[in-house]
Amino acid sequence: MKFKKKILITGGAGFIGSHLLRLFVQKYSKYHIYNLDKLTYAGNLENLTVIKNLPNYTFIKGDILDINFLQEIFKVYDFDAIIHLAAASHVDRSITNPLEFVMTNVIGTVNLLQTAKQHWSNMNNKLFYHISTDEVYGSLNETGKFTEKTAYDPHSPYSASKASSDHFVRAFYDTYKLPIIISNCSNNYGPNQFPEKLIPLFINNIKNNKALPVYGNGKNVRDWLFVEDHIDAIDLLFHKGKIGETYNIGGNNEWKNIDLIKLLCKVVDEKLGRQENSSQKLITFVTDRAGHDLRYAIDISKINKEFGWKPKLDFEKGLEKTVDWYLKNGKWLENVTSGEYQDYYEKMY
Ligand code: NAD
Ligand code: DAU
């Protein structure tokens, strides 16, 4: 079969990447989708079982730090577009090991940009779509929202590495006319998220009656978006976004960590048939995260006005769906929390 487009998705075995792959492979049989992933602790092929045998899907195990390998696969597969998600993504790990974040997020991204630029002698109908984060904009006080024009002001090694990668993506557009799009999204939640991030970590701990470590006073605010809503926005921007542009994506759904954690306790207790709010006793205030950003909030007017996108799923329903998934997929949780995870958990908490 002659495919209309050959799309490389990097980081497709991770949380957001696996949702994107499942959507693209099943929705667009005219595209051949290639998933390039190193399979770090966060990459898990179990997330992709439903598509693994489909004829328009190919998995390529590899590292975006290996530029010779990238050049080789571009020669072999001649990709038309890239959606770049591969990254080191957890803020706490970036505080412990900043260099790894510079390598993967900065050098890895530049390797991909450079390879695409060299390979695409004709840049018509090509696209390098870079997936980024709202954390590049820094931290807000009680009021205001990040727009696409907010100046970058990253604080953690993770957000500094993502900000740097965004700058390189724009530099390749300005300097070489590489056709790029960037989107910056707020906190995602949903099935398949590695249990180092707040929501899956706390679901797992509530389930196992373990302490719930709340950083600082629990008053930091995050804006939460169900992962499938993020994927819909990526699908839209991939097909309709304007080359050279940046789009913010968010949930219009701000929560103080402590309020979110209490809601999560309520939902999990209900699902497990425990006495109402009995898990709240597990809440333990611990030393704050170094450089902890106070508040993130996203102004989504641009993507909303241009394409009519807005989040579809109500937060309480999304949270229930997420809790249901983790409680039903105990084996998945067991697999990802054995081995390296135990060492990580001990050192971290
Ligand atoms: P994740 O940690 O779940 O997955 C990252 C994936 O990248 C894993 O499959 C991993 O194996 C792969 N990877 C890591 N290093 C690699 C390398 N050197 N070569 C090839 N593959 C490598 O991350 P996620 O939460 O799915 O985030 C995906 C992207 O979205 C990231 O760029 C992140 O910055 C961005 N983002 C995430 C969120 C969020 O809330 N999770 C929000 C906004 C933006
Ligand atoms: O805003 C988008 C970003 O959201 C993404 O770019 C990152 O990849 C993603 O990890 C996420 O970053 P956060 O640092 O906001 O997410 P995390 O789940 O680690 O933490 C959410 C909030 O909960 C944050 O204020 C820190 C707090 N927290 C987190 C953990 C893991 C705790 O209080 N205790 C914890 O154990």
CSV table of C-alpha atoms and ligand atoms in Angstrom, one decimal:
chain,number,residue,atom,x,y,z
A,1,MET,CA,0.0,0.0,0.0
A,2,LYS,CA,1.3,3.5,-0.8
A,3,PHE,CA,0.9,5.7,2.2
A,4,LYS,CA,0.1,9.4,1.8
A,5,LYS,CA,2.4,10.5,4.6
A,6,LYS,CA,5.2,9.0,6.7
A,7,ILE,CA,5.1,10.4,10.2
A,8,LEU,CA,7.8,10.0,12.8
A,9,ILE,CA,6.5,10.2,16.4
A,10,THR,CA,9.3,10.3,19.0
A,11,GLY,CA,8.7,9.2,22.5
A,12,GLY,CA,5.6,7.2,21.4
A,13,ALA,CA,6.0,4.6,24.2
A,14,GLY,CA,5.6,7.3,26.9
A,15,PHE,CA,2.4,8.7,28.5
A,16,ILE,CA,1.2,11.3,26.0
A,17,GLY,CA,3.0,9.7,23.0
A,18,SER,CA,1.2,6.4,23.4
A,19,HIS,CA,-2.2,8.1,23.4
A,20,LEU,CA,-1.2,10.0,20.3
A,21,LEU,CA,0.0,6.9,18.6
A,22,ARG,CA,-3.1,4.9,19.3
A,23,LEU,CA,-5.2,7.8,17.9
A,24,PHE,CA,-3.1,8.4,14.8
A,25,VAL,CA,-2.5,4.8,13.8
A,26,GLN,CA,-6.2,3.9,14.2
A,27,LYS,CA,-7.7,7.1,12.8
A,28,TYR,CA,-5.4,7.6,9.8
A,29,SER,CA,-4.9,4.3,7.9
A,30,LYS,CA,-3.5,6.4,5.0
A,31,TYR,CA,-0.5,7.5,7.2
A,32,HIS,CA,2.3,5.2,8.1
A,33,ILE,CA,3.3,6.1,11.7
A,34,TYR,CA,6.8,5.3,13.0
A,35,ASN,CA,7.5,5.4,16.7
A,36,LEU,CA,11.0,6.1,17.7
A,37,ASP,CA,11.6,5.5,21.4
A,38,LYS,CA,14.6,4.6,23.6
A,39,LEU,CA,12.4,2.8,26.1
A,40,THR,CA,13.7,4.5,29.2
A,41,TYR,CA,12.0,3.8,32.5
A,42,ALA,CA,9.1,6.0,31.2
A,43,GLY,CA,8.7,4.2,27.9
A,44,ASN,CA,6.5,1.1,27.9
A,45,LEU,CA,5.4,-1.0,24.9
A,46,GLU,CA,2.6,-2.4,27.0
A,47,ASN,CA,0.9,1.0,26.3
A,48,LEU,CA,0.8,0.1,22.6
A,49,THR,CA,-0.5,-3.5,22.5
A,50,VAL,CA,-3.7,-2.5,20.6
A,51,ILE,CA,-1.8,-1.1,17.6
A,52,LYS,CA,1.4,-3.2,17.6
A,53,ASN,CA,0.3,-5.5,14.7
A,54,LEU,CA,-1.4,-2.8,12.5
A,55,PRO,CA,0.1,-2.5,9.0
A,56,ASN,CA,0.6,1.3,9.2
A,57,TYR,CA,2.6,1.1,12.4
A,58,THR,CA,6.4,0.5,12.9
A,59,PHE,CA,8.3,0.6,16.2
A,60,ILE,CA,12.0,1.7,16.0
A,61,LYS,CA,14.0,1.4,19.2
A,62,GLY,CA,16.6,4.1,19.3
A,63,ASP,CA,18.1,7.2,21.0
A,64,ILE,CA,17.6,10.7,19.7
A,65,LEU,CA,21.1,11.4,21.0
A,66,ASP,CA,22.6,9.2,18.3
A,67,ILE,CA,22.7,11.4,15.3
A,68,ASN,CA,24.2,8.8,12.9
A,69,PHE,CA,21.2,6.5,13.7
A,70,LEU,CA,18.8,9.4,13.1
A,71,GLN,CA,20.4,10.1,9.7
A,72,GLU,CA,20.2,6.4,8.8
A,73,ILE,CA,16.5,6.1,9.6
A,74,PHE,CA,15.7,9.3,7.7
A,75,LYS,CA,17.4,7.7,4.7
A,76,VAL,CA,15.6,4.4,5.0
A,77,TYR,CA,12.1,5.7,5.8
A,78,ASP,CA,12.1,9.2,4.3
A,79,PHE,CA,9.7,10.8,6.8
A,80,ASP,CA,7.5,13.7,5.8
A,81,ALA,CA,6.7,14.9,9.3
A,82,ILE,CA,7.9,14.6,12.8
A,83,ILE,CA,5.9,15.0,16.0
A,84,HIS,CA,8.6,15.3,18.7
A,85,LEU,CA,7.6,14.1,22.2
A,86,ALA,CA,10.7,12.2,23.3
A,87,ALA,CA,12.0,13.9,26.4
A,88,ALA,CA,13.0,13.5,30.0
A,89,SER,CA,9.8,14.8,31.6
A,90,HIS,CA,9.8,14.7,35.4
A,91,VAL,CA,10.8,18.0,37.2
A,92,ASP,CA,12.1,16.2,40.4
A,93,ARG,CA,14.4,14.0,38.3
A,94,SER,CA,15.8,17.1,36.6
A,95,ILE,CA,16.7,18.6,40.0
A,96,THR,CA,18.7,15.4,40.8
A,97,ASN,CA,20.2,15.0,37.3
A,98,PRO,CA,20.1,18.2,35.2
A,99,LEU,CA,22.7,17.0,32.7
A,100,GLU,CA,20.5,14.2,31.5
A,101,PHE,CA,17.8,16.8,30.8
A,102,VAL,CA,20.2,19.0,28.8
A,103,MET,CA,21.3,15.9,26.8
A,104,THR,CA,17.9,14.5,25.9
A,105,ASN,CA,15.8,17.6,25.7
A,106,VAL,CA,18.3,20.1,24.2
A,107,ILE,CA,20.9,18.0,22.3
A,108,GLY,CA,18.3,15.3,21.3
A,109,THR,CA,16.0,18.0,19.9
A,110,VAL,CA,18.9,19.7,18.0
A,111,ASN,CA,19.9,16.3,16.6
A,112,LEU,CA,16.4,15.8,15.2
A,113,LEU,CA,16.2,19.4,13.8
A,114,GLN,CA,19.6,19.1,12.1
A,115,THR,CA,18.7,15.7,10.6
A,116,ALA,CA,15.4,16.9,9.3
A,117,LYS,CA,17.0,20.0,7.9
A,118,GLN,CA,19.7,18.0,6.1
A,119,HIS,CA,17.2,15.4,4.8
A,120,TRP,CA,14.5,17.7,3.6
A,121,SER,CA,16.2,19.4,0.6
A,122,ASN,CA,12.6,20.4,-0.4
A,123,MET,CA,10.7,21.7,2.6
A,124,ASN,CA,7.3,21.8,0.9
A,125,ASN,CA,4.7,19.9,2.8
A,126,LYS,CA,7.1,19.0,5.6
A,127,LEU,CA,6.5,19.6,9.3
A,128,PHE,CA,8.5,19.5,12.5
A,129,TYR,CA,5.9,19.7,15.3
A,130,HIS,CA,7.5,20.2,18.7
A,131,ILE,CA,5.6,19.3,21.9
A,132,SER,CA,6.4,21.5,24.8
A,133,THR,CA,5.2,22.7,28.1
A,134,ASP,CA,3.7,25.7,29.9
A,135,GLU,CA,6.6,25.5,32.4
A,136,VAL,CA,8.8,27.5,30.0
A,137,TYR,CA,6.9,30.6,31.0
A,138,GLY,CA,7.8,30.4,34.6
A,139,SER,CA,5.5,30.9,37.6
A,140,LEU,CA,2.4,33.1,38.1
A,141,ASN,CA,1.2,34.8,41.3
A,142,GLU,CA,-2.6,34.6,42.1
A,143,THR,CA,-3.7,36.3,38.9
A,144,GLY,CA,-3.0,36.3,35.2
A,145,LYS,CA,-2.5,33.6,32.6
A,146,PHE,CA,0.3,32.6,30.2
A,147,THR,CA,-0.3,33.7,26.6
A,148,GLU,CA,1.8,32.8,23.6
A,149,LYS,CA,3.5,36.2,24.1
A,150,THR,CA,4.5,35.7,27.7
A,151,ALA,CA,8.3,36.0,28.0
A,152,TYR,CA,10.1,32.7,28.8
A,153,ASP,CA,11.3,32.5,32.4
A,154,PRO,CA,12.0,28.9,33.2
A,155,HIS,CA,13.1,27.9,36.8
A,156,SER,CA,13.7,24.2,37.0
A,157,PRO,CA,16.4,22.3,35.0
A,158,TYR,CA,13.5,20.5,33.2
A,159,SER,CA,11.8,23.8,32.2
A,160,ALA,CA,15.1,25.4,31.2
A,161,SER,CA,15.9,22.4,29.0
A,162,LYS,CA,12.4,22.6,27.4
A,163,ALA,CA,12.7,26.4,26.9
A,164,SER,CA,16.1,25.9,25.3
A,165,SER,CA,14.7,23.2,22.9
A,166,ASP,CA,11.8,25.6,22.0
A,167,HIS,CA,14.3,28.3,21.2
A,168,PHE,CA,16.3,25.9,18.9
A,169,VAL,CA,13.1,24.9,17.1
A,170,ARG,CA,12.3,28.6,16.4
A,171,ALA,CA,15.9,29.3,15.5
A,172,PHE,CA,15.7,26.5,12.8
A,173,TYR,CA,12.6,28.2,11.4
A,174,ASP,CA,14.1,31.7,11.4
A,175,THR,CA,17.5,30.6,10.1
A,176,TYR,CA,16.8,27.7,7.7
A,177,LYS,CA,13.0,28.0,7.1
A,178,LEU,CA,12.5,24.6,8.6
A,179,PRO,CA,8.6,24.3,8.8
A,180,ILE,CA,7.9,24.1,12.5
A,181,ILE,CA,4.9,24.4,14.9
A,182,ILE,CA,5.3,24.4,18.7
A,183,SER,CA,2.5,23.8,21.3
A,184,ASN,CA,2.9,24.5,25.0
A,185,CYS,CA,0.5,22.5,27.2
A,186,SER,CA,-0.3,22.4,30.9
A,187,ASN,CA,-0.3,19.4,33.2
A,188,ASN,CA,-1.8,16.3,31.6
A,189,TYR,CA,-3.4,13.4,33.5
A,190,GLY,CA,-5.0,10.1,32.5
A,191,PRO,CA,-4.3,6.4,31.9
A,192,ASN,CA,-0.8,5.2,31.2
A,193,GLN,CA,1.0,8.0,33.1
A,194,PHE,CA,4.1,6.8,35.0
A,195,PRO,CA,3.5,6.9,38.7
A,196,GLU,CA,6.1,9.5,39.5
A,197,LYS,CA,3.7,12.3,38.6
A,198,LEU,CA,1.3,13.6,41.2
A,199,ILE,CA,-2.0,11.9,40.2
A,200,PRO,CA,-0.8,8.4,39.4
A,201,LEU,CA,1.7,8.4,42.2
A,202,PHE,CA,-1.1,9.3,44.7
A,203,ILE,CA,-3.6,6.9,43.3
A,204,ASN,CA,-1.0,4.1,43.7
A,205,ASN,CA,-0.2,5.2,47.3
A,206,ILE,CA,-3.8,5.5,48.3
A,207,LYS,CA,-4.4,2.0,47.0
A,208,ASN,CA,-1.5,0.7,49.0
A,209,ASN,CA,-2.2,2.8,52.1
A,210,LYS,CA,1.1,4.6,51.8
A,211,ALA,CA,1.8,8.2,52.8
A,212,LEU,CA,0.8,11.0,50.3
A,213,PRO,CA,3.9,13.4,50.2
A,214,VAL,CA,2.6,16.9,49.6
A,215,TYR,CA,5.4,19.3,48.8
A,216,GLY,CA,5.4,22.5,50.9
A,217,ASN,CA,2.0,23.8,52.0
A,218,GLY,CA,0.1,22.2,49.2
A,219,LYS,CA,-1.1,25.6,47.9
A,220,ASN,CA,0.8,25.4,44.6
A,221,VAL,CA,-1.7,25.6,41.6
A,222,ARG,CA,-1.6,23.5,38.5
A,223,ASP,CA,-3.9,23.5,35.5
A,224,TRP,CA,-5.0,20.0,34.6
A,225,LEU,CA,-6.0,18.7,31.2
A,226,PHE,CA,-7.2,15.1,30.3
A,227,VAL,CA,-4.6,13.6,28.0
A,228,GLU,CA,-7.1,12.8,25.2
A,229,ASP,CA,-8.1,16.5,25.1
A,230,HIS,CA,-4.4,17.3,24.6
A,231,ILE,CA,-4.2,14.7,21.8
A,232,ASP,CA,-7.2,16.2,20.0
A,233,ALA,CA,-5.4,19.6,20.1
A,234,ILE,CA,-2.2,18.0,18.7
A,235,ASP,CA,-4.3,16.3,15.9
A,236,LEU,CA,-5.8,19.7,15.0
A,237,LEU,CA,-2.6,21.6,15.1
A,238,PHE,CA,-0.8,18.9,13.1
A,239,HIS,CA,-3.3,19.2,10.3
A,240,LYS,CA,-4.3,22.9,10.5
A,241,GLY,CA,-1.7,24.8,12.5
A,242,LYS,CA,0.2,27.7,10.9
A,243,ILE,CA,3.8,27.1,10.1
A,244,GLY,CA,6.1,29.1,12.4
A,245,GLU,CA,3.4,29.5,15.1
A,246,THR,CA,3.2,28.7,18.8
A,247,TYR,CA,-0.1,27.6,20.4
A,248,ASN,CA,-0.9,27.3,24.1
A,249,ILE,CA,-3.1,24.3,25.2
A,250,GLY,CA,-4.7,24.1,28.7
A,251,GLY,CA,-7.6,22.9,30.7
A,252,ASN,CA,-9.1,26.0,32.1
A,253,ASN,CA,-9.0,23.9,35.2
A,254,GLU,CA,-6.9,25.2,38.1
A,255,TRP,CA,-6.5,23.3,41.3
A,256,LYS,CA,-4.5,23.9,44.5
A,257,ASN,CA,-2.6,20.6,45.0
A,258,ILE,CA,-4.1,20.1,48.4
A,259,ASP,CA,-7.7,20.4,47.1
A,260,LEU,CA,-7.0,18.1,44.2
A,261,ILE,CA,-5.4,15.5,46.5
A,262,LYS,CA,-8.5,15.6,48.8
A,263,LEU,CA,-10.8,15.1,45.8
A,264,LEU,CA,-8.6,12.2,44.7
A,265,CYS,CA,-8.8,10.6,48.1
A,266,LYS,CA,-12.6,10.9,47.9
A,267,VAL,CA,-12.8,9.3,44.4
A,268,VAL,CA,-10.4,6.4,45.2
A,269,ASP,CA,-12.1,5.7,48.6
A,270,GLU,CA,-15.5,5.5,46.9
A,271,LYS,CA,-14.1,3.2,44.2
A,272,LEU,CA,-12.5,0.9,46.7
A,273,GLY,CA,-15.5,0.9,49.0
A,274,ARG,CA,-13.6,2.5,51.8
A,275,GLN,CA,-15.1,4.8,54.4
A,276,GLU,CA,-15.6,8.3,53.0
A,277,ASN,CA,-12.4,10.3,53.0
A,278,SER,CA,-10.6,7.7,55.1
A,279,SER,CA,-7.5,8.1,52.9
A,280,GLN,CA,-7.1,11.8,53.8
A,281,LYS,CA,-5.2,10.6,56.9
A,282,LEU,CA,-2.4,9.5,54.6
A,283,ILE,CA,-1.7,13.2,53.6
A,284,THR,CA,1.8,14.1,54.8
A,285,PHE,CA,3.4,17.6,54.3
A,286,VAL,CA,7.0,17.2,53.3
A,287,THR,CA,9.9,19.5,52.4
A,288,ASP,CA,9.0,21.6,49.4
A,289,ARG,CA,10.4,20.9,45.9
A,290,ALA,CA,13.4,23.2,45.3
A,291,GLY,CA,12.4,26.2,43.2
A,292,HIS,CA,8.8,25.0,43.2
A,293,ASP,CA,6.7,27.2,40.8
A,294,LEU,CA,3.7,28.6,42.5
A,295,ARG,CA,1.0,28.7,39.8
A,296,TYR,CA,0.5,27.8,36.1
A,297,ALA,CA,-2.5,28.9,34.2
A,298,ILE,CA,-3.0,29.0,30.4
A,299,ASP,CA,-4.9,31.4,28.2
A,300,ILE,CA,-6.3,29.2,25.4
A,301,SER,CA,-7.9,32.0,23.3
A,302,LYS,CA,-5.6,31.6,20.3
A,303,ILE,CA,-6.3,27.9,19.6
A,304,ASN,CA,-9.9,28.4,20.6
A,305,LYS,CA,-10.5,31.4,18.3
A,306,GLU,CA,-8.6,29.9,15.4
A,307,PHE,CA,-9.8,26.3,15.5
A,308,GLY,CA,-12.6,26.2,18.1
A,309,TRP,CA,-10.6,23.8,20.3
A,310,LYS,CA,-11.4,23.7,24.0
A,311,PRO,CA,-11.2,20.9,26.6
A,312,LYS,CA,-14.1,18.5,26.4
A,313,LEU,CA,-13.9,16.3,29.5
A,314,ASP,CA,-15.1,17.6,32.8
A,315,PHE,CA,-12.3,17.2,35.5
A,316,GLU,CA,-14.3,15.1,37.9
A,317,LYS,CA,-15.3,12.7,35.2
A,318,GLY,CA,-11.7,12.6,33.9
A,319,LEU,CA,-10.4,11.9,37.3
A,320,GLU,CA,-12.9,9.0,37.8
A,321,LYS,CA,-11.9,7.6,34.4
A,322,THR,CA,-8.2,7.8,35.4
A,323,VAL,CA,-8.8,6.1,38.8
A,324,ASP,CA,-10.9,3.4,37.2
A,325,TRP,CA,-8.1,2.7,34.7
A,326,TYR,CA,-5.4,2.4,37.4
A,327,LEU,CA,-7.5,0.2,39.6
A,328,LYS,CA,-8.3,-2.1,36.7
A,329,ASN,CA,-4.7,-2.2,35.4
A,330,GLY,CA,-3.0,-3.4,38.6
A,331,LYS,CA,-0.6,-5.5,36.6
A,332,TRP,CA,0.6,-2.5,34.6
A,333,LEU,CA,1.2,-0.6,37.8
A,334,GLU,CA,3.0,-3.6,39.4
A,335,ASN,CA,5.2,-3.9,36.3
A,336,VAL,CA,6.2,-0.3,36.3
A,337,THR,CA,6.7,0.0,40.0
A,338,SER,CA,9.1,-2.9,40.4
A,339,GLY,CA,12.8,-2.7,39.9
A,340,GLU,CA,14.3,0.8,39.3
A,341,TYR,CA,11.2,2.5,40.7
A,342,GLN,CA,11.8,1.1,44.2
A,343,ASP,CA,15.2,2.7,44.3
A,344,TYR,CA,13.9,6.0,42.9
A,345,TYR,CA,11.1,6.1,45.5
A,346,GLU,CA,13.4,5.4,48.4
A,347,LYS,CA,15.9,8.1,47.4
A,348,MET,CA,13.1,10.6,46.5
A,349,TYR,CA,10.8,10.2,49.5
B,1,NAD,P1,7.1,10.5,29.4
B,1,NAD,O1,8.2,10.7,30.3
B,1,NAD,O2,5.9,9.7,29.8
B,1,NAD,O3,7.6,9.8,28.0
B,1,NAD,C1,8.8,10.2,27.4
B,1,NAD,C2,9.1,9.2,26.3
B,1,NAD,O4,10.3,9.6,25.7
B,1,NAD,C3,9.4,7.8,26.9
B,1,NAD,O5,8.7,6.8,26.1
B,1,NAD,C4,10.9,7.6,26.8
B,1,NAD,O6,11.3,6.2,26.6
B,1,NAD,C5,11.2,8.4,25.5
B,1,NAD,N1,12.6,8.9,25.5
B,1,NAD,C6,13.3,9.5,26.6
B,1,NAD,N2,14.5,9.8,26.2
B,1,NAD,C7,14.7,9.4,24.9
B,1,NAD,C8,15.8,9.4,24.0
B,1,NAD,N3,17.0,9.9,24.3
B,1,NAD,N4,15.5,8.9,22.7
B,1,NAD,C9,14.3,8.4,22.4
B,1,NAD,N5,13.3,8.3,23.2
B,1,NAD,C10,13.5,8.8,24.5
B,1,NAD,O7,6.7,12.0,28.9
B,1,NAD,P2,5.2,12.6,28.6
B,1,NAD,O8,4.6,13.0,29.9
B,1,NAD,O9,4.5,11.6,27.7
B,1,NAD,O10,5.7,13.9,27.8
B,1,NAD,C11,5.8,13.8,26.4
B,1,NAD,C12,6.2,15.2,25.9
B,1,NAD,O11,5.2,16.2,26.3
B,1,NAD,C13,7.5,15.8,26.6
B,1,NAD,O12,8.2,16.5,25.6
B,1,NAD,C14,7.0,16.7,27.7
B,1,NAD,O13,8.0,17.7,27.9
B,1,NAD,C15,5.8,17.2,27.0
B,1,NAD,N6,4.7,17.7,28.0
B,1,NAD,C16,4.3,16.8,29.0
B,1,NAD,C17,3.2,17.2,29.8
B,1,NAD,C18,2.7,16.3,31.0
B,1,NAD,O14,1.9,16.8,31.8
B,1,NAD,N7,3.1,15.1,31.0
B,1,NAD,C19,2.6,18.5,29.7
B,1,NAD,C20,3.1,19.3,28.6
B,1,NAD,C21,4.2,18.9,27.8
B,2,DAU,O1,2.9,21.9,33.4
B,2,DAU,C1,3.3,20.9,32.5
B,2,DAU,C2,4.2,20.0,33.2
B,2,DAU,O2,3.5,19.3,34.1
B,2,DAU,C3,4.9,19.0,32.2
B,2,DAU,O3,5.7,19.8,31.3
B,2,DAU,C4,5.8,18.0,33.0
B,2,DAU,O4,6.4,17.1,32.1
B,2,DAU,C5,4.9,17.3,34.0
B,2,DAU,O5,5.7,16.5,34.8
B,2,DAU,C6,4.2,18.3,34.9
B,2,DAU,O6,5.1,19.0,35.8
B,2,DAU,P1,4.7,19.3,37.4
B,2,DAU,O7,5.9,19.4,38.1
B,2,DAU,O8,3.7,20.3,37.5
B,2,DAU,O9,4.0,17.8,37.7
B,2,DAU,P2,4.1,16.8,38.9
B,2,DAU,O10,3.0,15.8,38.7
B,2,DAU,O11,5.4,16.4,39.2
B,2,DAU,O12,3.6,17.8,40.2
B,2,DAU,C7,2.3,18.4,40.2
B,2,DAU,C8,2.3,19.3,41.5
B,2,DAU,O13,2.2,18.4,42.6
B,2,DAU,C9,3.5,20.1,41.7
B,2,DAU,O14,3.1,21.4,42.3
B,2,DAU,C10,4.4,19.4,42.6
B,2,DAU,C11,3.3,18.6,43.5
B,2,DAU,N1,3.8,17.3,44.0
B,2,DAU,C12,4.3,16.4,43.1
B,2,DAU,C13,4.7,15.1,43.5
B,2,DAU,C14,5.3,14.1,42.5
B,2,DAU,C15,3.7,17.0,45.3
B,2,DAU,O15,3.2,17.8,46.1
B,2,DAU,N2,4.1,15.7,45.7
B,2,DAU,C16,4.7,14.8,44.9
B,2,DAU,O16,5.1,13.7,45.3
